[in-house]
Amino acid sequence: LFKGKITLPSGTLTIARGAKVEAEVRVRGLVLHGELTGTVFAAERVQVSETGRMNGNVVTPKIAISNGAQFKGGIKIEKA
């Protein structure tokens, strides 16, 4: 379990299957295969795979949520 703040303004954060993260995330892109609780600000895109579990809010211009993924929260489609 990782708790805290993640800032990666020019990179893509990948959260692996089985990983648990509780954080405010500020990134260029996010690929979620594990569990994330918190708020995500992604400048380009967020991708939640079929094994991904998101609980929180997302601000991003593009989002893809695969079949089987779990998402609980809000989505704002705008530049983060």
mmCIF file of C-alpha atoms in Angstrom:
data_model
loop_
_atom_site.group_PDB
_atom_site.id
_atom_site.type_symbol
_atom_site.label_atom_id
_atom_site.label_comp_id
_atom_site.label_asym_id
_atom_site.label_seq_id
_atom_site.Cartn_x
_atom_site.Cartn_y
_atom_site.Cartn_z
ATOM 1 C CA LEU A 1 0.000 0.000 0.000
ATOM 2 C CA PHE A 2 1.321 3.426 -0.982
ATOM 3 C CA LYS A 3 -0.133 6.527 0.698
ATOM 4 C CA GLY A 4 0.747 10.093 -0.182
ATOM 5 C CA LYS A 5 1.069 12.325 -3.210
ATOM 6 C CA ILE A 6 2.371 11.355 -6.647
ATOM 7 C CA THR A 7 3.511 14.036 -9.098
ATOM 8 C CA LEU A 8 4.837 13.024 -12.514
ATOM 9 C CA PRO A 9 4.045 15.971 -14.814
ATOM 10 C CA SER A 10 5.811 14.691 -17.935
ATOM 11 C CA GLY A 11 5.325 10.946 -17.492
ATOM 12 C CA THR A 12 2.806 8.150 -17.402
ATOM 13 C CA LEU A 13 2.158 6.384 -14.100
ATOM 14 C CA THR A 14 1.308 2.690 -14.288
ATOM 15 C CA ILE A 15 -0.223 1.109 -11.196
ATOM 16 C CA ALA A 16 0.278 -2.647 -11.443
ATOM 17 C CA ARG A 17 -2.313 -5.328 -10.828
ATOM 18 C CA GLY A 18 -2.389 -6.108 -7.105
ATOM 19 C CA ALA A 19 -0.968 -2.702 -6.109
ATOM 20 C CA LYS A 20 -2.955 -0.431 -3.778
ATOM 21 C CA VAL A 21 -2.510 3.335 -3.843
ATOM 22 C CA GLU A 22 -4.184 6.049 -1.737
ATOM 23 C CA ALA A 23 -3.002 9.363 -3.128
ATOM 24 C CA GLU A 24 -3.547 12.605 -4.949
ATOM 25 C CA VAL A 25 -2.078 11.896 -8.380
ATOM 26 C CA ARG A 26 -0.884 14.583 -10.811
ATOM 27 C CA VAL A 27 0.483 13.035 -14.015
ATOM 28 C CA ARG A 28 0.536 13.337 -17.790
ATOM 29 C CA GLY A 29 -1.066 9.899 -18.123
ATOM 30 C CA LEU A 30 -2.327 7.103 -15.871
ATOM 31 C CA VAL A 31 -2.722 3.398 -16.616
ATOM 32 C CA LEU A 32 -4.550 1.649 -13.779
ATOM 33 C CA HIS A 33 -4.403 -2.135 -13.391
ATOM 34 C CA GLY A 34 -4.552 -2.154 -9.552
ATOM 35 C CA GLU A 35 -6.512 -0.169 -6.961
ATOM 36 C CA LEU A 36 -6.470 3.607 -6.586
ATOM 37 C CA THR A 37 -8.306 5.697 -4.005
ATOM 38 C CA GLY A 38 -7.960 9.445 -4.354
ATOM 39 C CA THR A 39 -8.065 12.238 -6.911
ATOM 40 C CA VAL A 40 -6.373 12.060 -10.298
ATOM 41 C CA PHE A 41 -5.357 15.058 -12.421
ATOM 42 C CA ALA A 42 -4.058 13.755 -15.765
ATOM 43 C CA ALA A 43 -2.995 16.229 -18.463
ATOM 44 C CA GLU A 44 -3.477 13.781 -21.356
ATOM 45 C CA ARG A 45 -5.376 10.584 -20.527
ATOM 46 C CA VAL A 46 -6.483 7.991 -17.997
ATOM 47 C CA GLN A 47 -6.903 4.317 -18.817
ATOM 48 C CA VAL A 48 -8.585 1.937 -16.358
ATOM 49 C CA SER A 49 -8.020 -1.697 -17.369
ATOM 50 C CA GLU A 50 -10.422 -4.569 -16.704
ATOM 51 C CA THR A 51 -8.564 -5.341 -13.425
ATOM 52 C CA GLY A 52 -8.487 -1.676 -12.333
ATOM 53 C CA ARG A 53 -10.472 -0.358 -9.389
ATOM 54 C CA MET A 54 -10.829 3.409 -9.017
ATOM 55 C CA ASN A 55 -12.521 5.147 -6.107
ATOM 56 C CA GLY A 56 -12.373 8.922 -6.402
ATOM 57 C CA ASN A 57 -12.491 11.755 -8.884
ATOM 58 C CA VAL A 58 -10.694 12.112 -12.206
ATOM 59 C CA VAL A 59 -9.954 15.313 -14.150
ATOM 60 C CA THR A 60 -8.610 14.569 -17.643
ATOM 61 C CA PRO A 61 -9.361 15.371 -21.298
ATOM 62 C CA LYS A 62 -9.546 11.642 -22.263
ATOM 63 C CA ILE A 63 -10.571 8.563 -20.283
ATOM 64 C CA ALA A 64 -10.975 4.903 -21.225
ATOM 65 C CA ILE A 65 -12.638 2.444 -18.841
ATOM 66 C CA SER A 66 -12.453 -1.206 -19.895
ATOM 67 C CA ASN A 67 -15.254 -3.735 -19.451
ATOM 68 C CA GLY A 68 -14.934 -5.309 -16.011
ATOM 69 C CA ALA A 69 -13.259 -2.285 -14.438
ATOM 70 C CA GLN A 70 -14.720 -0.809 -11.249
ATOM 71 C CA PHE A 71 -15.140 2.956 -11.047
ATOM 72 C CA LYS A 72 -16.781 4.883 -8.233
ATOM 73 C CA GLY A 73 -16.525 8.661 -8.337
ATOM 74 C CA GLY A 74 -16.735 11.614 -10.654
ATOM 75 C CA ILE A 75 -15.198 12.392 -14.027
ATOM 76 C CA LYS A 76 -14.507 15.863 -15.392
ATOM 77 C CA ILE A 77 -13.535 15.886 -19.058
ATOM 78 C CA GLU A 78 -11.270 18.923 -19.218
ATOM 79 C CA LYS A 79 -7.587 19.748 -19.327
ATOM 80 C CA ALA A 80 -6.109 19.061 -15.872
#
